[in-house]
mmCIF file of C-alpha atoms in Angstrom:
data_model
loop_
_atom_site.group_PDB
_atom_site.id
_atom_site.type_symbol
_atom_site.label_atom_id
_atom_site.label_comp_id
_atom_site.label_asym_id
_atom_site.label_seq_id
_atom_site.Cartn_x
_atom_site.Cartn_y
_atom_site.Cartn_z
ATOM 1 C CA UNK A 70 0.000 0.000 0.000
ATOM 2 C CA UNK A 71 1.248 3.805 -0.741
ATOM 3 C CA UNK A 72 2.971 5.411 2.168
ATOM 4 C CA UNK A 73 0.041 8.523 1.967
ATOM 5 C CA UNK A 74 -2.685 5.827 2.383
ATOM 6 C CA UNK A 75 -1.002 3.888 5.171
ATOM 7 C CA UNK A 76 -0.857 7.484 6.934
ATOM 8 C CA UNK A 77 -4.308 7.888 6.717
ATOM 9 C CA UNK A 78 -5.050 4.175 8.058
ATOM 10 C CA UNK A 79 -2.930 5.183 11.283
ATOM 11 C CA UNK A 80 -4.207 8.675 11.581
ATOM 12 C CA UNK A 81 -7.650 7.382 11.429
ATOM 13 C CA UNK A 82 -6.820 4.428 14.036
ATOM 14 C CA UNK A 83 -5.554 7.003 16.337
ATOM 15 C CA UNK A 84 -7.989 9.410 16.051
ATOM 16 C CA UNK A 85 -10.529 6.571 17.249
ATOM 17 C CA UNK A 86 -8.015 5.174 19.513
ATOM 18 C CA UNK A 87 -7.918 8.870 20.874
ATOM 19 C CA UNK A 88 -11.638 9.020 21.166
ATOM 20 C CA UNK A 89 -11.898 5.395 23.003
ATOM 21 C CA UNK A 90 -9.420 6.934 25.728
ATOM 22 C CA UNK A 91 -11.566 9.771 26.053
ATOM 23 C CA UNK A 92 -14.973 8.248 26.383
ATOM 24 C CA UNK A 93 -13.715 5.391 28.990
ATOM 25 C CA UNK A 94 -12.317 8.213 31.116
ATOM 26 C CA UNK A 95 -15.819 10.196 30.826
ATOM 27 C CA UNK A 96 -17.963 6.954 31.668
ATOM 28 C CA UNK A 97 -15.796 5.787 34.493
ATOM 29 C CA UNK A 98 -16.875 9.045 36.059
ATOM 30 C CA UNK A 99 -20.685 8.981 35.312
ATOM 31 C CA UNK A 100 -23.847 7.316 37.190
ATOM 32 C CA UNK A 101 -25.315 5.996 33.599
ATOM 33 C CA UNK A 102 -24.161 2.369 34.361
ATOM 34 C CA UNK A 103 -26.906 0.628 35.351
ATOM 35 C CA UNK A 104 -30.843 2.275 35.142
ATOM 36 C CA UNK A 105 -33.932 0.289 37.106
ATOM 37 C CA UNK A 106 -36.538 -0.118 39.299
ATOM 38 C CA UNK A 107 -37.021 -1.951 42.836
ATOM 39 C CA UNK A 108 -40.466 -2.525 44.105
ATOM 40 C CA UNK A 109 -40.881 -1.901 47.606
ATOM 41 C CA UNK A 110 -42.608 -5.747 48.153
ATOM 42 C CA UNK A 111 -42.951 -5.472 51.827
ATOM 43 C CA UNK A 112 -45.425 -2.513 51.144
ATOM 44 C CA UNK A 113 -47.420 -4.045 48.425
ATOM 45 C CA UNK A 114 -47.831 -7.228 50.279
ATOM 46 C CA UNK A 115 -49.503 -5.128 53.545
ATOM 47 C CA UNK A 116 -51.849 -3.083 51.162
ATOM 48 C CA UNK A 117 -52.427 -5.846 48.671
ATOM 49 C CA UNK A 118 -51.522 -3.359 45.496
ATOM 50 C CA UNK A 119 -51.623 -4.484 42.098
ATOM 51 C CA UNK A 120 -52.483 -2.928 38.988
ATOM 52 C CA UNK A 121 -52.273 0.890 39.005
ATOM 53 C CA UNK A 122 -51.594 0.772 42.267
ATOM 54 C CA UNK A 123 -48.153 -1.106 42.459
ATOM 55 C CA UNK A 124 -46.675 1.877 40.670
ATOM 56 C CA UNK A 125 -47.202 3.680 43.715
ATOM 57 C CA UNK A 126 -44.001 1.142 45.226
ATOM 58 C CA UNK A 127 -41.864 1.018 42.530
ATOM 59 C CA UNK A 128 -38.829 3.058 42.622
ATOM 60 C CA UNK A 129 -35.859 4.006 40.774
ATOM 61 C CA UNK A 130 -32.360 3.206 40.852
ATOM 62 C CA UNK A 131 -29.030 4.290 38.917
ATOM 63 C CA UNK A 132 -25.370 3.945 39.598
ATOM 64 C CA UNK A 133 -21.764 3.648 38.364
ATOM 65 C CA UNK A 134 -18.259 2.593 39.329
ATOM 66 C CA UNK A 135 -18.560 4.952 42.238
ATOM 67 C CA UNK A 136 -21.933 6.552 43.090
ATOM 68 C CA UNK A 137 -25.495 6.318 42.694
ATOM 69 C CA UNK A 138 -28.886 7.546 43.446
ATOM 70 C CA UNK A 139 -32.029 5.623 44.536
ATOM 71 C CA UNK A 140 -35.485 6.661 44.969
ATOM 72 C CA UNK A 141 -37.006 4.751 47.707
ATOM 73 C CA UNK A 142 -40.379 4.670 47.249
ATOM 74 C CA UNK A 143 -43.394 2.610 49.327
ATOM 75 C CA UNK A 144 -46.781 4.492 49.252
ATOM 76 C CA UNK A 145 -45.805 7.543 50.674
ATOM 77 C CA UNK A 146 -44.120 9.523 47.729
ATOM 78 C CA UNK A 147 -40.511 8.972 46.416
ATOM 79 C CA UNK A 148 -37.636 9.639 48.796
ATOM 80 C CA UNK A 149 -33.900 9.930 47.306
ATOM 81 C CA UNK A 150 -31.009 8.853 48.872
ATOM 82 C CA UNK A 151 -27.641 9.526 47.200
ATOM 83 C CA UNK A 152 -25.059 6.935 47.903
ATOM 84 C CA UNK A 153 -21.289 5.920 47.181
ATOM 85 C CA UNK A 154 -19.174 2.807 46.813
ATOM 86 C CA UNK A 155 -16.517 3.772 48.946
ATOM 87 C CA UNK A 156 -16.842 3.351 51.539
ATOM 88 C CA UNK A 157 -21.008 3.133 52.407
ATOM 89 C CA UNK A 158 -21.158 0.233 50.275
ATOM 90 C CA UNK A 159 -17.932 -1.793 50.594
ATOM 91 C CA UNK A 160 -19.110 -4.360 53.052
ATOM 92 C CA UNK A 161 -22.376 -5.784 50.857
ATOM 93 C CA UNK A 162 -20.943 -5.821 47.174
ATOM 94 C CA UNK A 163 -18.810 -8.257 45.763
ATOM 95 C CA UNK A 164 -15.594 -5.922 46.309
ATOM 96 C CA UNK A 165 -13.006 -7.638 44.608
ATOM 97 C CA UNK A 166 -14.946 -8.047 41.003
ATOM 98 C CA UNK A 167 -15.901 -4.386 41.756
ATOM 99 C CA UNK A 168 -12.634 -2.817 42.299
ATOM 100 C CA UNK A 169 -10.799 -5.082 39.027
ATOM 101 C CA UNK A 170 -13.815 -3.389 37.130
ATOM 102 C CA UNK A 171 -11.721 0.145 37.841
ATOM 103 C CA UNK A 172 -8.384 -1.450 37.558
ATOM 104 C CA UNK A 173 -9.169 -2.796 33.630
ATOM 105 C CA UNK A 174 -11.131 1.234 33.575
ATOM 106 C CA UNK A 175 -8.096 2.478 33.960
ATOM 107 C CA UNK A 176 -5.391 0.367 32.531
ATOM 108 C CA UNK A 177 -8.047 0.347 29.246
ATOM 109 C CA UNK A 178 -7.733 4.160 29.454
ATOM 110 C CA UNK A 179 -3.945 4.021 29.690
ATOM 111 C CA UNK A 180 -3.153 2.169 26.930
ATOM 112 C CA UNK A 181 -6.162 3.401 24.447
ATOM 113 C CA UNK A 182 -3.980 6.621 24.546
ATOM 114 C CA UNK A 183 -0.584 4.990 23.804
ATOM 115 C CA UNK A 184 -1.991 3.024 20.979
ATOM 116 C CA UNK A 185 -3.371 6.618 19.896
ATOM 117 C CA UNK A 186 0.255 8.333 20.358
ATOM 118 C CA UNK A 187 2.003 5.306 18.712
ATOM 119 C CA UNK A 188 -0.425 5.287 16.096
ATOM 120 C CA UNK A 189 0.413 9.148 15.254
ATOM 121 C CA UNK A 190 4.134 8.478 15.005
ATOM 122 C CA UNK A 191 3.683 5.753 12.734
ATOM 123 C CA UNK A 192 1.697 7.876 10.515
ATOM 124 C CA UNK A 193 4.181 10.961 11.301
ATOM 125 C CA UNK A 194 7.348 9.664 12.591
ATOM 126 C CA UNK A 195 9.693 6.992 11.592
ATOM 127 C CA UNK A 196 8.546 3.562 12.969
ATOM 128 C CA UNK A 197 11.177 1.149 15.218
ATOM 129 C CA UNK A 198 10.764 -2.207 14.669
ATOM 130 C CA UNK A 199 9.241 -3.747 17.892
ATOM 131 C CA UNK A 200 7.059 -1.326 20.373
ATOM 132 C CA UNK A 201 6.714 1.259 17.665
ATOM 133 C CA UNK A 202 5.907 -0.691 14.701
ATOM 134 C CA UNK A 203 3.749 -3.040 13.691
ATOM 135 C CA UNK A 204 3.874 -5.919 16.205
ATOM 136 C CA UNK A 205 3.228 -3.096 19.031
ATOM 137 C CA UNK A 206 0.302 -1.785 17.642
ATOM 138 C CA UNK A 207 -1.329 -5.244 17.147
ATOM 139 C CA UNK A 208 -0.496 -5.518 20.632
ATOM 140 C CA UNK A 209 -1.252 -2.180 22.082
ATOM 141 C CA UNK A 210 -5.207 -3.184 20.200
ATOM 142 C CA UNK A 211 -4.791 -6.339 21.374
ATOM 143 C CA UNK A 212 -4.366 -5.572 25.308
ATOM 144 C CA UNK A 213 -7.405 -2.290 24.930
ATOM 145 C CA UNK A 214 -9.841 -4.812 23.324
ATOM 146 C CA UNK A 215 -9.337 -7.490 26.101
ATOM 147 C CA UNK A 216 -9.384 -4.849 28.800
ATOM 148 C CA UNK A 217 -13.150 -3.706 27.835
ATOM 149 C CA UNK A 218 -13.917 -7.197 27.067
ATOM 150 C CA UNK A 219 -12.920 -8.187 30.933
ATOM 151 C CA UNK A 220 -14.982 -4.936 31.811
ATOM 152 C CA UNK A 221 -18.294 -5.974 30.144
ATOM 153 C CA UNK A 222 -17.930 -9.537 31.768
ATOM 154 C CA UNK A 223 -16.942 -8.701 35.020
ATOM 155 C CA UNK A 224 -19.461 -6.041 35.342
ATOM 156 C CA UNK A 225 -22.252 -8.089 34.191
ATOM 157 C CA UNK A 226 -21.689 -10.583 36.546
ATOM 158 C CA UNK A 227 -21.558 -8.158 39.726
ATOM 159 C CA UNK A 228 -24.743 -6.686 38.453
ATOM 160 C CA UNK A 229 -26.666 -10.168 37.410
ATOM 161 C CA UNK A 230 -24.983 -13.244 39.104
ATOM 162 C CA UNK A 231 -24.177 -11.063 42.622
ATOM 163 C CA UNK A 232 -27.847 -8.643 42.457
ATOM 164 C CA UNK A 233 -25.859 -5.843 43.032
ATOM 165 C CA UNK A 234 -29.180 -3.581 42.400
ATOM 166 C CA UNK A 235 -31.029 -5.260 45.091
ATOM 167 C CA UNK A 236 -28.633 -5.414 47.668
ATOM 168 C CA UNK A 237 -28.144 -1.543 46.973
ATOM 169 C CA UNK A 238 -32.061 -0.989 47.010
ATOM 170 C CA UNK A 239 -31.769 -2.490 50.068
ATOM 171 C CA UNK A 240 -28.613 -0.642 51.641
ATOM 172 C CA UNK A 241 -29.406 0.722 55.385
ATOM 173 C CA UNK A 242 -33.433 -0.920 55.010
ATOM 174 C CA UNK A 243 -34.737 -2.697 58.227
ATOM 175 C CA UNK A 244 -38.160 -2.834 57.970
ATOM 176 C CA UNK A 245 -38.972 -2.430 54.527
ATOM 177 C CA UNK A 246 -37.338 -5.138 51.577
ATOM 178 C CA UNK A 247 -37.257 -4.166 47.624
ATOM 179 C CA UNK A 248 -37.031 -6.289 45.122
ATOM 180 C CA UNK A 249 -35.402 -5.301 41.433
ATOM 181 C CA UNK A 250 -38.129 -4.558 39.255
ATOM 182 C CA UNK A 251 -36.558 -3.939 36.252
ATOM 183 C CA UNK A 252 -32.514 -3.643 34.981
ATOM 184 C CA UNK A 253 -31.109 -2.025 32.022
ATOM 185 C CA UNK A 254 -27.352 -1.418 31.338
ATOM 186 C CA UNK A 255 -26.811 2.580 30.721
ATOM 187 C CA UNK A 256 -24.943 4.497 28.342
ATOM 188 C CA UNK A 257 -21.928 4.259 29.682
ATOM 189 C CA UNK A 258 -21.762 0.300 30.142
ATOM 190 C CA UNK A 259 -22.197 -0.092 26.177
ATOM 191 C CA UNK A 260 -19.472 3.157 25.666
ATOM 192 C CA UNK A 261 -17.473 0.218 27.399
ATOM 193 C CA UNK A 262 -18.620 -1.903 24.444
ATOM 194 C CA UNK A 263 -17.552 0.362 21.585
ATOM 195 C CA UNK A 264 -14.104 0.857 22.859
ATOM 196 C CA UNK A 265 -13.454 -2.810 22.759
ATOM 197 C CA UNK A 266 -14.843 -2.736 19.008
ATOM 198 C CA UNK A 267 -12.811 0.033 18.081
ATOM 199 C CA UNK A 268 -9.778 -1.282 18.874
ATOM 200 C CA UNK A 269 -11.072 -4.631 17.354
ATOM 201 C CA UNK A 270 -11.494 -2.695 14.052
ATOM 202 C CA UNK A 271 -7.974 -0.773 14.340
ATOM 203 C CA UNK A 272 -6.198 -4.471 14.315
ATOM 204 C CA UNK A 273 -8.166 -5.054 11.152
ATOM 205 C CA UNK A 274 -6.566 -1.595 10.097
ATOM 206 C CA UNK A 275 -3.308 -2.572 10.692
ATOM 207 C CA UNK A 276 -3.350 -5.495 8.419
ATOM 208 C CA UNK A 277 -5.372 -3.784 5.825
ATOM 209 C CA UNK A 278 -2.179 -1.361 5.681
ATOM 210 C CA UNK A 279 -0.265 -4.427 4.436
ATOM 211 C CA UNK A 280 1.175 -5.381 7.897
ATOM 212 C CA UNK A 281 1.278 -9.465 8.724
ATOM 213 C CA UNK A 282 -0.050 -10.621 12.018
ATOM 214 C CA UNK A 283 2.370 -11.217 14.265
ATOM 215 C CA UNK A 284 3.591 -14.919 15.080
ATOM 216 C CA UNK A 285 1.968 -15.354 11.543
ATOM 217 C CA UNK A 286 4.483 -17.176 8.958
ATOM 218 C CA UNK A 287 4.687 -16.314 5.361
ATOM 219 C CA UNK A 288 4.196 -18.755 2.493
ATOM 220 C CA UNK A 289 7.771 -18.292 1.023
ATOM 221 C CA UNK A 290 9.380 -18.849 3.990
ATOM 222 C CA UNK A 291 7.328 -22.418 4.622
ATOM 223 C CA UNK A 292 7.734 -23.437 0.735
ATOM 224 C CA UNK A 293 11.999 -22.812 1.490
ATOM 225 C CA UNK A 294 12.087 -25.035 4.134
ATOM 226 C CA UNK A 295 9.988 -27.408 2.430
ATOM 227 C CA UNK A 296 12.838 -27.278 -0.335
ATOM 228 C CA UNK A 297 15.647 -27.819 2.102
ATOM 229 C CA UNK A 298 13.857 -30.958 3.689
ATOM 230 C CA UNK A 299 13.492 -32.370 0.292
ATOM 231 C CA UNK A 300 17.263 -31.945 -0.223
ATOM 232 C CA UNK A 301 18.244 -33.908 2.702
#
């Protein structure tokens, strides 16, 4: 491929690479993980609601890696209660799934932007041969993509396997028990998502710019060593 056209490729790869690093950082910091509802059961049982009146128990809940809000709600009009992770929370999540969630955040933010800066002097600079060239890029993509891959997984499973809504819903609640109603994953959760595709689709990038796979081995040099077997 023409060097103008393989400047292009990187530029574009960093560009997006650039823009991956910059929408991780702004979701880590956001509430729009997770969006539901908790019914407040305990109060629908005593009252015997259903129909129209069950909305009257159902409340809403959000949170992200850090904070949340909840609206408690059980007859009487919603109530909010703002909470946080650390350290309110600490004791009745799953804190070890929780806290690798922020490690792969940031270590997925850290190396979105030094694909993006090694993409840039590949386009602009003069590439070395291992951490600046090819092979590094691949892995660079490689290590972004499994980061928000391990993100998605681990997240999903603190949320669905762990009921990390309903044990929040029912954070500091002695008399009264909610249920989840209803669970959505927010904006931010699937920004998670197109990171990991992004970087996906700069691999493919690289080796539309005419660059091999690494560990990969080329036809010539398997059809040589054919040749030399043959001889002896």
């Amino acid at each position: 491929m023409p060097a103008p056209q393989k400047k292009l490729i990187f530029c574009a790869a960093g560009v997006l690479s650039l823009a991956c690093a910059l929408g991780a950082a702004a979701a880590v910091g956001t509430q729009l993980w997770v969006r539901g509802s908790v019914l407040c059961s305990t109060g629908a049982l005593l009252v015997n609601a259903s129909g129209p009146e069950l909305h009257k128990f159902i409340g809403d809940i959000q949170y992200g890696l850090f904070s949340g809000q909840r609206v408690r709600q059980c007859g009487l009009g919603g109530r909010p209660f703002q909470f946080s992770f650390f350290p309110d929370l600490l004791r009745i999540i799953p804190a070890s799934i929780h806290v690798s969630v922020i490690l792969f955040c940031t270590v997925l933010i850290v190396f979105a932007l030094v694909a993006a800066g090694f993409f840039m002097l590949n386009a602009f600079g003069s590439p070395y041969e291992t951490l600046h060239g090819p092979v590094g890029l691949y892995l660079w993509s490689f290590i972004s993509c499994s980061c928000g891959c391990l993100i998605m997984i681990l997240f999903s499973s603190e949320v669905k396997i762990h009921h990390l809504s309903e044990k929040i819903a029912n954070f500091k609640e002695g008399t009264f028990t909610f249920k989840t109603h209803s669970e959505q994953f927010a904006n931010s959760f699937w920004t998670i998502l197109v990171c990991s595709l992004v970087h996906f689709l700069n691999a493919l990038l690289i080796r539309f710019a005419g660059f091999e796979f690494p560990f990969s081995k080329s036809k010539d040099s398997g059809t040589i060593t054919g040749a030399v077997d043959l001889m002896y």
